[in-house]
Tab-separated table of N, CA and C in Angstrom:
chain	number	residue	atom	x	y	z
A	1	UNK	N	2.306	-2.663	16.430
A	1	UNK	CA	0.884	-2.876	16.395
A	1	UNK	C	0.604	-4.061	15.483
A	2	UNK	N	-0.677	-4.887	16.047
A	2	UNK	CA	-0.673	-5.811	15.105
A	2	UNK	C	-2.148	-6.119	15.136
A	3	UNK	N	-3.104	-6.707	14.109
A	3	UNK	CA	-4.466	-6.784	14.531
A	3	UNK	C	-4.679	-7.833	14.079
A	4	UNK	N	-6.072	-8.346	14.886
A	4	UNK	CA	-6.287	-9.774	14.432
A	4	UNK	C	-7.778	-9.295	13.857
A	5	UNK	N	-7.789	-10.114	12.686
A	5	UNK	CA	-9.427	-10.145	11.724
A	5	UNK	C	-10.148	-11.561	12.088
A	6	UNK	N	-10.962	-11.270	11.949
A	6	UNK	CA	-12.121	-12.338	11.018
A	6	UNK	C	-12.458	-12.039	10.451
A	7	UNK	N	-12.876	-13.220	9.289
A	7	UNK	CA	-13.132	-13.424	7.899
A	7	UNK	C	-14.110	-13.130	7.675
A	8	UNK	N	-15.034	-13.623	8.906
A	8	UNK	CA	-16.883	-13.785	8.890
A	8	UNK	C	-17.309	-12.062	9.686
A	9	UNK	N	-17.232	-11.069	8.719
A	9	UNK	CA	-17.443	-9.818	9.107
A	9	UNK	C	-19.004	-9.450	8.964
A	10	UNK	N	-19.947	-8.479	9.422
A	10	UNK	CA	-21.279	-8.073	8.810
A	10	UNK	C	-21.532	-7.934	7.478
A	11	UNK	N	-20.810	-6.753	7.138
A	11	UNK	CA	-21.035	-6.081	6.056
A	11	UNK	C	-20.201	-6.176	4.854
A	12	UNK	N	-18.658	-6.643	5.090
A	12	UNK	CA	-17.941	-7.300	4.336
A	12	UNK	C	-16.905	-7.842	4.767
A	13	UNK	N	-16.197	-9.286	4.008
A	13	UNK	CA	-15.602	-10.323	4.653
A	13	UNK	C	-14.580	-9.959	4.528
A	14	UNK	N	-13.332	-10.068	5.733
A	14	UNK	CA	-12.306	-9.977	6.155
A	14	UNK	C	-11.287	-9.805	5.237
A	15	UNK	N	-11.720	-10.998	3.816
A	15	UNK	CA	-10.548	-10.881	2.911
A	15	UNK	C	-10.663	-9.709	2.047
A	16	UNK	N	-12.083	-9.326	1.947
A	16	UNK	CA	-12.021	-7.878	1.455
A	16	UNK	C	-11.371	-6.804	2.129
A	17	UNK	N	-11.791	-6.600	3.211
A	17	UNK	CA	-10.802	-5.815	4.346
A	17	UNK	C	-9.848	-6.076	4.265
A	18	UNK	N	-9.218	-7.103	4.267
A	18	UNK	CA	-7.721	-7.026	4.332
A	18	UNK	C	-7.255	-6.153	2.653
A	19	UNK	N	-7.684	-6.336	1.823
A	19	UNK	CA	-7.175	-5.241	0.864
A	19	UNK	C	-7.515	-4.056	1.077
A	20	UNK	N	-8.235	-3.279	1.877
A	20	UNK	CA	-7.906	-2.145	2.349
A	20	UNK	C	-6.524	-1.723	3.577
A	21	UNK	N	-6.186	-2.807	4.146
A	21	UNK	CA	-5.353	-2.613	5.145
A	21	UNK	C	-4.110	-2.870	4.761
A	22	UNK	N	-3.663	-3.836	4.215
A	22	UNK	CA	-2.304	-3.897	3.388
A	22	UNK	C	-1.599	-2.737	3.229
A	23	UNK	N	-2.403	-1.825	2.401
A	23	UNK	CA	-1.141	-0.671	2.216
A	23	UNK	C	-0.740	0.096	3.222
A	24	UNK	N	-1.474	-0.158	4.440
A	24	UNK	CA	-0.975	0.384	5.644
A	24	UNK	C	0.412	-0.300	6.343
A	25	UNK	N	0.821	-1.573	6.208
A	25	UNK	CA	1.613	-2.074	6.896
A	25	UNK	C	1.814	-2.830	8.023
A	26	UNK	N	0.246	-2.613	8.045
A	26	UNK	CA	0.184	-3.122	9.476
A	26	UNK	C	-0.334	-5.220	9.728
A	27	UNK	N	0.614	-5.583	10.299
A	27	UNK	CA	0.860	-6.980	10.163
A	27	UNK	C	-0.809	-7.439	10.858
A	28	UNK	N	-1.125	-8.301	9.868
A	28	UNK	CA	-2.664	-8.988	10.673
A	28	UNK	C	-2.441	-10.784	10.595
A	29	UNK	N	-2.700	-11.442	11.799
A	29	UNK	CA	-3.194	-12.329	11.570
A	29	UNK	C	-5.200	-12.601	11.536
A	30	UNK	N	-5.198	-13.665	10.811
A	30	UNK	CA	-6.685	-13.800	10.808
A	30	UNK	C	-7.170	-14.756	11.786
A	31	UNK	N	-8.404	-14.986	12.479
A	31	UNK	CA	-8.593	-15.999	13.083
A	31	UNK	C	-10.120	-16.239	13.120
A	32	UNK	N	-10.547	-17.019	13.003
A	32	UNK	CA	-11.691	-17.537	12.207
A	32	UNK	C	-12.205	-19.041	12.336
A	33	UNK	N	-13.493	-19.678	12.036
A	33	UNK	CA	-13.939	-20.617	11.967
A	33	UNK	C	-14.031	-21.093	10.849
A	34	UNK	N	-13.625	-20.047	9.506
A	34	UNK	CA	-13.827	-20.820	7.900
A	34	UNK	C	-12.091	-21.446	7.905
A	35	UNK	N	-12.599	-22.656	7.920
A	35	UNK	CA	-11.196	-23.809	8.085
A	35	UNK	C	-10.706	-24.567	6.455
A	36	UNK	N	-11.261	-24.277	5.438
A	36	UNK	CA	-10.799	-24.837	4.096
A	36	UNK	C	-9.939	-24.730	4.313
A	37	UNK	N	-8.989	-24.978	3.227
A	37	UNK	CA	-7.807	-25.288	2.995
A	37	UNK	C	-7.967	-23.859	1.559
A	38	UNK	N	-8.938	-23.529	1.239
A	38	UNK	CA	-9.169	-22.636	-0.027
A	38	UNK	C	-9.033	-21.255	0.498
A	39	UNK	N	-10.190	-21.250	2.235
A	39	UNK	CA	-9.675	-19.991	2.686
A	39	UNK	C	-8.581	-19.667	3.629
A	40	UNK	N	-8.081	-20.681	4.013
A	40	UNK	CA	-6.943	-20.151	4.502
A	40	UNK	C	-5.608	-19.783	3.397
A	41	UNK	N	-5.635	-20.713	2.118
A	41	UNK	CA	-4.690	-20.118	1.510
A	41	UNK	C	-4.983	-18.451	0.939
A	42	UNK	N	-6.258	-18.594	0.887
A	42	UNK	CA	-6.913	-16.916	0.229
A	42	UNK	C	-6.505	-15.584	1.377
A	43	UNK	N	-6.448	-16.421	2.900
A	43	UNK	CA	-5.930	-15.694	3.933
A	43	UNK	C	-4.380	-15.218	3.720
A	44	UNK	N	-3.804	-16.326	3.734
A	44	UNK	CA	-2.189	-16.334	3.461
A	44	UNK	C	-1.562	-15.583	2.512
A	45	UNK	N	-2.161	-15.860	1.713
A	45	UNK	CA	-1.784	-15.462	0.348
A	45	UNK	C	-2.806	-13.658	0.156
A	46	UNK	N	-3.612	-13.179	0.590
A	46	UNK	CA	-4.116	-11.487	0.945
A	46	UNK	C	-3.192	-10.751	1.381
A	47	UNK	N	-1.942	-11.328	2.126
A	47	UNK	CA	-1.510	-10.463	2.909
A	47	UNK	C	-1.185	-11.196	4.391
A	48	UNK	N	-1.803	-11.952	5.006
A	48	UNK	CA	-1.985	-11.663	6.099
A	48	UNK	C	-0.531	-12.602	6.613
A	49	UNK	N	-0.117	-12.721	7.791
A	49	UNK	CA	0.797	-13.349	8.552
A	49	UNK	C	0.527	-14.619	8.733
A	50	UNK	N	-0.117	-14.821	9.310
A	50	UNK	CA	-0.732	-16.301	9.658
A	50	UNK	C	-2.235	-16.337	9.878
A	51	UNK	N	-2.739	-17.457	9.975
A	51	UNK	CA	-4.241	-17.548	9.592
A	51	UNK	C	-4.298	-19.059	10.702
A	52	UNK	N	-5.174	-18.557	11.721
A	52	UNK	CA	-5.616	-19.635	12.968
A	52	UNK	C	-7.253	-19.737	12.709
A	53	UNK	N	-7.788	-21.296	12.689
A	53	UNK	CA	-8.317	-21.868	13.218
A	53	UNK	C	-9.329	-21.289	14.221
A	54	UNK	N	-10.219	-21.031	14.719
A	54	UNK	CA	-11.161	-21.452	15.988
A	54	UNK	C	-11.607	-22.570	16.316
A	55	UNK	N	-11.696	-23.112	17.353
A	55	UNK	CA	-11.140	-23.401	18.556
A	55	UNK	C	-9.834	-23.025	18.506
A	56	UNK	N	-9.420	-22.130	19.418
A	56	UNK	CA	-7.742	-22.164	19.566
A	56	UNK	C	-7.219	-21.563	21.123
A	57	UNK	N	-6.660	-22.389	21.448
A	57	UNK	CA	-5.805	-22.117	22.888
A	57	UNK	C	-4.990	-20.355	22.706
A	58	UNK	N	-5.091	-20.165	24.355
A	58	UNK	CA	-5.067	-18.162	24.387
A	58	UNK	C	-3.471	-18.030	23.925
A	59	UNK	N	-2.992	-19.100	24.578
A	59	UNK	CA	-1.381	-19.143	24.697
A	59	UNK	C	-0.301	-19.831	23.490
A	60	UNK	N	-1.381	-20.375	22.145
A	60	UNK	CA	-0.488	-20.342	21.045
A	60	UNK	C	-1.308	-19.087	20.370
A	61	UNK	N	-2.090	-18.564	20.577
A	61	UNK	CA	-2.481	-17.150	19.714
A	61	UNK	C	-1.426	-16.161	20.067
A	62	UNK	N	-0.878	-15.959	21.459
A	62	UNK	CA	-0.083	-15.373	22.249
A	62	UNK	C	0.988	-15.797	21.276
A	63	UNK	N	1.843	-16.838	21.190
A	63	UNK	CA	3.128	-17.371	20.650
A	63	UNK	C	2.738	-16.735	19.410
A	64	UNK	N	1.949	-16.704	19.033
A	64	UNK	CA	1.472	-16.454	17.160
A	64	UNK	C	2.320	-15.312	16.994
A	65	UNK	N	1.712	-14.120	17.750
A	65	UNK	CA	1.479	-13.135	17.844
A	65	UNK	C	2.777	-12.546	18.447
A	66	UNK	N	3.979	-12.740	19.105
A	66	UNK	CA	4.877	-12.981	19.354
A	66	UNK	C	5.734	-13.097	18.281
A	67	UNK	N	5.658	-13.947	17.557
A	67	UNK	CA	6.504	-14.157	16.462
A	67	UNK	C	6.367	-13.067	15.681
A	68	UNK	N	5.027	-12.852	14.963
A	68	UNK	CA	4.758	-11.921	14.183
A	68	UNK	C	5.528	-10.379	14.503
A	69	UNK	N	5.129	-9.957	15.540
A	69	UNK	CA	5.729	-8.668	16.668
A	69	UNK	C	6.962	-8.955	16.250
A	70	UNK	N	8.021	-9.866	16.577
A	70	UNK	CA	9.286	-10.291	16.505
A	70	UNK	C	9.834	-9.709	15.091
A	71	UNK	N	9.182	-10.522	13.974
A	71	UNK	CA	9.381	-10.244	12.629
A	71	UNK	C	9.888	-8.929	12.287
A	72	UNK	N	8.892	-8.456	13.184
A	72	UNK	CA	8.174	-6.820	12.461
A	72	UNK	C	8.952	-5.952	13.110
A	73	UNK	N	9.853	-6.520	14.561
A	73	UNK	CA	10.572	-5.299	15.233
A	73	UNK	C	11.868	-5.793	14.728
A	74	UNK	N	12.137	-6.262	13.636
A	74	UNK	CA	13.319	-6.292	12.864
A	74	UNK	C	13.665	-5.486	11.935
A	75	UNK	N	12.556	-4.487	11.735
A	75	UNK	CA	12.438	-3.842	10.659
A	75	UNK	C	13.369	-2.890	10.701
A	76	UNK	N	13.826	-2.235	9.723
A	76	UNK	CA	14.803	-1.217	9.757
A	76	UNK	C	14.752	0.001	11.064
A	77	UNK	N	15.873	-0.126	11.566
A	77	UNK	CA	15.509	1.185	12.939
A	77	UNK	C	15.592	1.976	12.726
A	78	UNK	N	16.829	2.633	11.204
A	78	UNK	CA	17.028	4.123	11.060
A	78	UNK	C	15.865	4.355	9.535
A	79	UNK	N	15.277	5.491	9.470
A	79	UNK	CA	14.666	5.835	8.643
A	79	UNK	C	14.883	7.262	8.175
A	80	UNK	N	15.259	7.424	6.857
A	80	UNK	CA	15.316	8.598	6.540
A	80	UNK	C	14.995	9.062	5.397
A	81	UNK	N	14.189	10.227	5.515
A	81	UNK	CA	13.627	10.929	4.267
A	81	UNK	C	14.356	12.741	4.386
A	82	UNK	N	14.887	12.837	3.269
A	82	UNK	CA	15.635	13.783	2.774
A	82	UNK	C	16.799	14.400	3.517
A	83	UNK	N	16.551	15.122	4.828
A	83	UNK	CA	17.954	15.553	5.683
A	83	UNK	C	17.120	15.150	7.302
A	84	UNK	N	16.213	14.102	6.791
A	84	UNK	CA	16.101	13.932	8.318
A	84	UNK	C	16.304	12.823	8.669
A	85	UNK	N	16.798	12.300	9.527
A	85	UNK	CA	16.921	10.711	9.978
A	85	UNK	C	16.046	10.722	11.419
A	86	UNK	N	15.842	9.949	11.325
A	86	UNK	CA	14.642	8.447	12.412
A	86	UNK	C	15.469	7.760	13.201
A	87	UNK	N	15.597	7.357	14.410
A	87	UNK	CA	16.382	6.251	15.122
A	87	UNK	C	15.173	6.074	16.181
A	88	UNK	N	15.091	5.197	15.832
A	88	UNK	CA	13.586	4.400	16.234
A	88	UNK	C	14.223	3.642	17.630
A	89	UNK	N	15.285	3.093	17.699
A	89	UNK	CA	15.737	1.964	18.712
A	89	UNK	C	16.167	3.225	19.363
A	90	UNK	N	17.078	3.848	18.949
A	90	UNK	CA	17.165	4.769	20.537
A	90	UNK	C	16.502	6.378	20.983
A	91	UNK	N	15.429	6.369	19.893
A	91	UNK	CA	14.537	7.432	20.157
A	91	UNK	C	15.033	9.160	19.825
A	92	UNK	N	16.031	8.919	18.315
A	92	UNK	CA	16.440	9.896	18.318
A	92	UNK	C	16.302	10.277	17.127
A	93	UNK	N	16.208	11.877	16.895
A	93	UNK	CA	16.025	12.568	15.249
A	93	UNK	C	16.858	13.478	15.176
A	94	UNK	N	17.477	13.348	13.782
A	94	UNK	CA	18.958	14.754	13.538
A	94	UNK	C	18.175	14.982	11.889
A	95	UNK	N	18.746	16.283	12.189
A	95	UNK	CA	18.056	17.159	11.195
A	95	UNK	C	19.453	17.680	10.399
A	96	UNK	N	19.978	16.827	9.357
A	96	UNK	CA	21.316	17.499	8.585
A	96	UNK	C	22.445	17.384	9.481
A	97	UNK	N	22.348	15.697	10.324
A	97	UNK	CA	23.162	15.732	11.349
A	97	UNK	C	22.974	16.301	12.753
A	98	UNK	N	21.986	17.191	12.798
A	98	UNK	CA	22.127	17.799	14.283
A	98	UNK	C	20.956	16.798	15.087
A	99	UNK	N	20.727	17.236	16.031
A	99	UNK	CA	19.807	16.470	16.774
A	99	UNK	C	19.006	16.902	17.241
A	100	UNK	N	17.565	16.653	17.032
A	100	UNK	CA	16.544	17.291	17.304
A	100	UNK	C	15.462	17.051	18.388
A	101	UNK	N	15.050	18.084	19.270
A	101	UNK	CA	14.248	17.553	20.590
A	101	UNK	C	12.760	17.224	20.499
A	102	UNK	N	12.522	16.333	20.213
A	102	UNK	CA	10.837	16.134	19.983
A	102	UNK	C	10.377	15.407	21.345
A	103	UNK	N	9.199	15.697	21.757
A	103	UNK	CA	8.509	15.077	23.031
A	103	UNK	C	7.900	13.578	22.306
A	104	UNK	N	7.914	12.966	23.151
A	104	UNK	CA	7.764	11.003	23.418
A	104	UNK	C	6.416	11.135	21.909
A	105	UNK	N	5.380	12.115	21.964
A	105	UNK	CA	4.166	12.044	21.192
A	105	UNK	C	4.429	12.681	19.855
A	106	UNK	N	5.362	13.698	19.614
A	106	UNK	CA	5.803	14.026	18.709
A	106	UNK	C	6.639	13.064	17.677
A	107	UNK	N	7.819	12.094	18.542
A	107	UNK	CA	8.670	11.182	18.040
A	107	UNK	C	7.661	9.962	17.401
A	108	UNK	N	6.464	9.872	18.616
A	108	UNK	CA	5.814	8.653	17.647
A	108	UNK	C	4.944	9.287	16.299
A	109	UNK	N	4.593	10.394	16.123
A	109	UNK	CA	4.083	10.999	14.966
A	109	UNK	C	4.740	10.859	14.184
A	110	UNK	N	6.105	11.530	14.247
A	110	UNK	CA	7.241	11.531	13.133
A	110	UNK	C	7.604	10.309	12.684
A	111	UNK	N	7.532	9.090	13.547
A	111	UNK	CA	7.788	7.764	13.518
A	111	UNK	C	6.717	7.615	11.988
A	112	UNK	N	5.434	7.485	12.632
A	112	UNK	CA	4.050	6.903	11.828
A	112	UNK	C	4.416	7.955	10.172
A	113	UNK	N	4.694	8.588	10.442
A	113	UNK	CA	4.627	9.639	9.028
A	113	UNK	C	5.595	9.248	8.377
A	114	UNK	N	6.486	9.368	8.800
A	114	UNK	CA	8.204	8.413	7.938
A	114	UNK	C	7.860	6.965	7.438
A	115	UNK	N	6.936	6.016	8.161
A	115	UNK	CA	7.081	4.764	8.286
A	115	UNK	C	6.280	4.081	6.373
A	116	UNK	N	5.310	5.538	6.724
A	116	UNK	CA	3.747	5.497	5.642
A	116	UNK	C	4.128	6.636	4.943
A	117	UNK	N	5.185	7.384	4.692
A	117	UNK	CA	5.177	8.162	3.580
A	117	UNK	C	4.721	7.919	2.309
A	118	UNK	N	4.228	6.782	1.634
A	118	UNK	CA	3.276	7.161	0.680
A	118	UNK	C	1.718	6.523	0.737
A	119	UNK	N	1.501	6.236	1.708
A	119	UNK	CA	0.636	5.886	2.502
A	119	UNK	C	-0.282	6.750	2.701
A	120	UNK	N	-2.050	7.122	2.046
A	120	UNK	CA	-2.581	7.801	2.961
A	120	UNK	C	-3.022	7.474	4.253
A	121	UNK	N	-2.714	8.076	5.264
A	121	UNK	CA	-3.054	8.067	6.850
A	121	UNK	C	-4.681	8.725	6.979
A	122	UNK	N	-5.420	7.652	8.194
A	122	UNK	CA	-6.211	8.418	7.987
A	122	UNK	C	-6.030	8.732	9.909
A	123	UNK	N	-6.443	10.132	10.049
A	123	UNK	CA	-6.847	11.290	11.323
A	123	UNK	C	-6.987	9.847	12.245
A	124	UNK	N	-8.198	8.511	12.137
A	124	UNK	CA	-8.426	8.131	12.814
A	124	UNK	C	-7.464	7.061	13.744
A	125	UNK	N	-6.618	6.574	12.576
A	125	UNK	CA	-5.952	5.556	12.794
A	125	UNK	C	-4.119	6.488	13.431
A	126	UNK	N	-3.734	7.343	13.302
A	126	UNK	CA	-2.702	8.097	14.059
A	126	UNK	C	-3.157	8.609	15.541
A	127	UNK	N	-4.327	8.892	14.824
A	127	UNK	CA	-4.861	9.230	16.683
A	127	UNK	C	-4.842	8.103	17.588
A	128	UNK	N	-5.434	6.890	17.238
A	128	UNK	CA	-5.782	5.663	17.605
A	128	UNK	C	-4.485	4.973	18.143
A	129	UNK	N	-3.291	5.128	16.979
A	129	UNK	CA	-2.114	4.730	17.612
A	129	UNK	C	-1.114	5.124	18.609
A	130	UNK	N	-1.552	7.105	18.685
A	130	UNK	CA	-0.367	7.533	19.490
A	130	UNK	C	-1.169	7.491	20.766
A	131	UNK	N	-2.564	8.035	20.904
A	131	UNK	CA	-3.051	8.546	22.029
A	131	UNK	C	-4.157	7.095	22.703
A	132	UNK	N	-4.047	6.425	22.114
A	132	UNK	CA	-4.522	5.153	22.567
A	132	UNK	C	-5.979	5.547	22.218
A	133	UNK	N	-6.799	6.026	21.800
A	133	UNK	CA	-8.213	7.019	22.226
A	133	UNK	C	-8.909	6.748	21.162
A	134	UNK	N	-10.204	6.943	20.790
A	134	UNK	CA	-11.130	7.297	19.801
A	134	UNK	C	-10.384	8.640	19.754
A	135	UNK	N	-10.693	8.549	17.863
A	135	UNK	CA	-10.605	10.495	17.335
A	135	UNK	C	-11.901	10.706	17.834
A	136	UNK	N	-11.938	12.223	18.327
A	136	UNK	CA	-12.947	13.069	18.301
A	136	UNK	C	-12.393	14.467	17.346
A	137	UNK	N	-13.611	14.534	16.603
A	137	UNK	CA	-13.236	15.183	15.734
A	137	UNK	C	-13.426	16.892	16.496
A	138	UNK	N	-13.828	17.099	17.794
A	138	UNK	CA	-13.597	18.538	17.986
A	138	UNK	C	-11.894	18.243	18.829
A	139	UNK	N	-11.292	17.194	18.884
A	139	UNK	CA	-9.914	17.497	19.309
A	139	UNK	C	-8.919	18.280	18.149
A	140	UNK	N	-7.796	19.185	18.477
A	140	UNK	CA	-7.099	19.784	18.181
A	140	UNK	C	-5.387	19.017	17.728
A	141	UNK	N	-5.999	18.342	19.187
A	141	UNK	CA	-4.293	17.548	19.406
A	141	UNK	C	-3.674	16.909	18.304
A	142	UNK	N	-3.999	16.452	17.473
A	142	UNK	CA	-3.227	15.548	16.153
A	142	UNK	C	-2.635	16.998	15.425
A	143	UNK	N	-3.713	18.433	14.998
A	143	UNK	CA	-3.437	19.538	14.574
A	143	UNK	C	-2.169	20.034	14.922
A	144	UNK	N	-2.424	20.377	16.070
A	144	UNK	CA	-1.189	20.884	16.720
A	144	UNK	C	-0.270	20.173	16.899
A	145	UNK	N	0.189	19.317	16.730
A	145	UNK	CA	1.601	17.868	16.741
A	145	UNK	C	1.862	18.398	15.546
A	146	UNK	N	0.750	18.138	14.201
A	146	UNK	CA	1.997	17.899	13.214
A	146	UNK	C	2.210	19.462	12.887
A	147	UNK	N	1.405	20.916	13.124
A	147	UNK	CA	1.596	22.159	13.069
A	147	UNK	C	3.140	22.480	13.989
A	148	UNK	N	3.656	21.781	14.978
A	148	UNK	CA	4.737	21.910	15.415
A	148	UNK	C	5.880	21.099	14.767
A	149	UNK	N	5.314	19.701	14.327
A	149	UNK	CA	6.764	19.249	13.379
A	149	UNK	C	6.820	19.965	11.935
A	150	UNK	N	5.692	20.776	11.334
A	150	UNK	CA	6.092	21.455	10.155
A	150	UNK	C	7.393	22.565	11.067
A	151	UNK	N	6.904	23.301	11.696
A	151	UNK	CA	7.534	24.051	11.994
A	151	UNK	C	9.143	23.775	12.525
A	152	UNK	N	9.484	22.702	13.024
A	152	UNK	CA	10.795	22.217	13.484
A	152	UNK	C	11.366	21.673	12.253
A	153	UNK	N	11.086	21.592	11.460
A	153	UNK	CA	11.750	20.493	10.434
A	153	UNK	C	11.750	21.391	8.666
A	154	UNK	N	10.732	22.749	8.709
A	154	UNK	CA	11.155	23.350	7.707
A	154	UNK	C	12.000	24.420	7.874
């Protein structure tokens, strides 16, 4: 996942936002019409990946964005916290060595929770990532995912 900001927000500017988003992990480029040389280093230097210009062609935002993705799927594939391991590249979890059966929505939960372990998550943004969807807060479904990985994993 990767998101693109602007700087020039309503209620507060992008570079403020971007210090809320940082501790999430999640790679942003910015793209924008404030062209200094003051805010793009204030861009660069927040956090963010790269920092484009407006006017800008669809197909170097595309390349941008590409690279960035690239970077980021370099990241470590195995992840492990205490007797559980993560294998992200080939979609697999062992529990003290054994191997454990989680469904495609479960694996990306366990994924997001391992990734942000000290990270608070918020309801909206796990929902947002596994189920593609707005949270609605009378859904169950996020409940019941992680009420089944407590249960497999203690």
């Amino acid at each position: 996942m990767i998101r693109i900001l602007d700087v020039m927000l309503p209620e507060l500017n992008g570079f403020e936002l971007m210090e809320y988003i940082r501790p999430m992990g999640i790679p942003m480029i910015f793209l924008t019409t404030k062209d200094s040389l003051k805010d793009r280093m204030q861009g660069l230097t927040s956090g963010a990946e790269d920092y484009m210009v407006k006017s800008f062609e669809v197909v170097e935002l595309l390349a941008r964005v590409n690279i960035v993705l690239r970077r980021y799927h370099k990241m470590e594939q195995k992840i492990t916290f205490m007797d559980i391991e993560l294998d992200s590249e080939n979609q697999v979890v062992t529990k003290v060595g054994k191997e454990v059966e989680l469904t495609p929505k479960e694996f990306e939960l366990l994924e997001i929770l391992m990734r942000n372990r000290n990270i608070t998550l918020f309801r909206e943004r796990i929902y947002e990532e596994i189920w593609g969807t707005e949270y609605s807060v009378e859904s169950r479904t996020l409940d019941l995912h992680i009420q089944r990985l407590i249960i497999i994993f203690m």
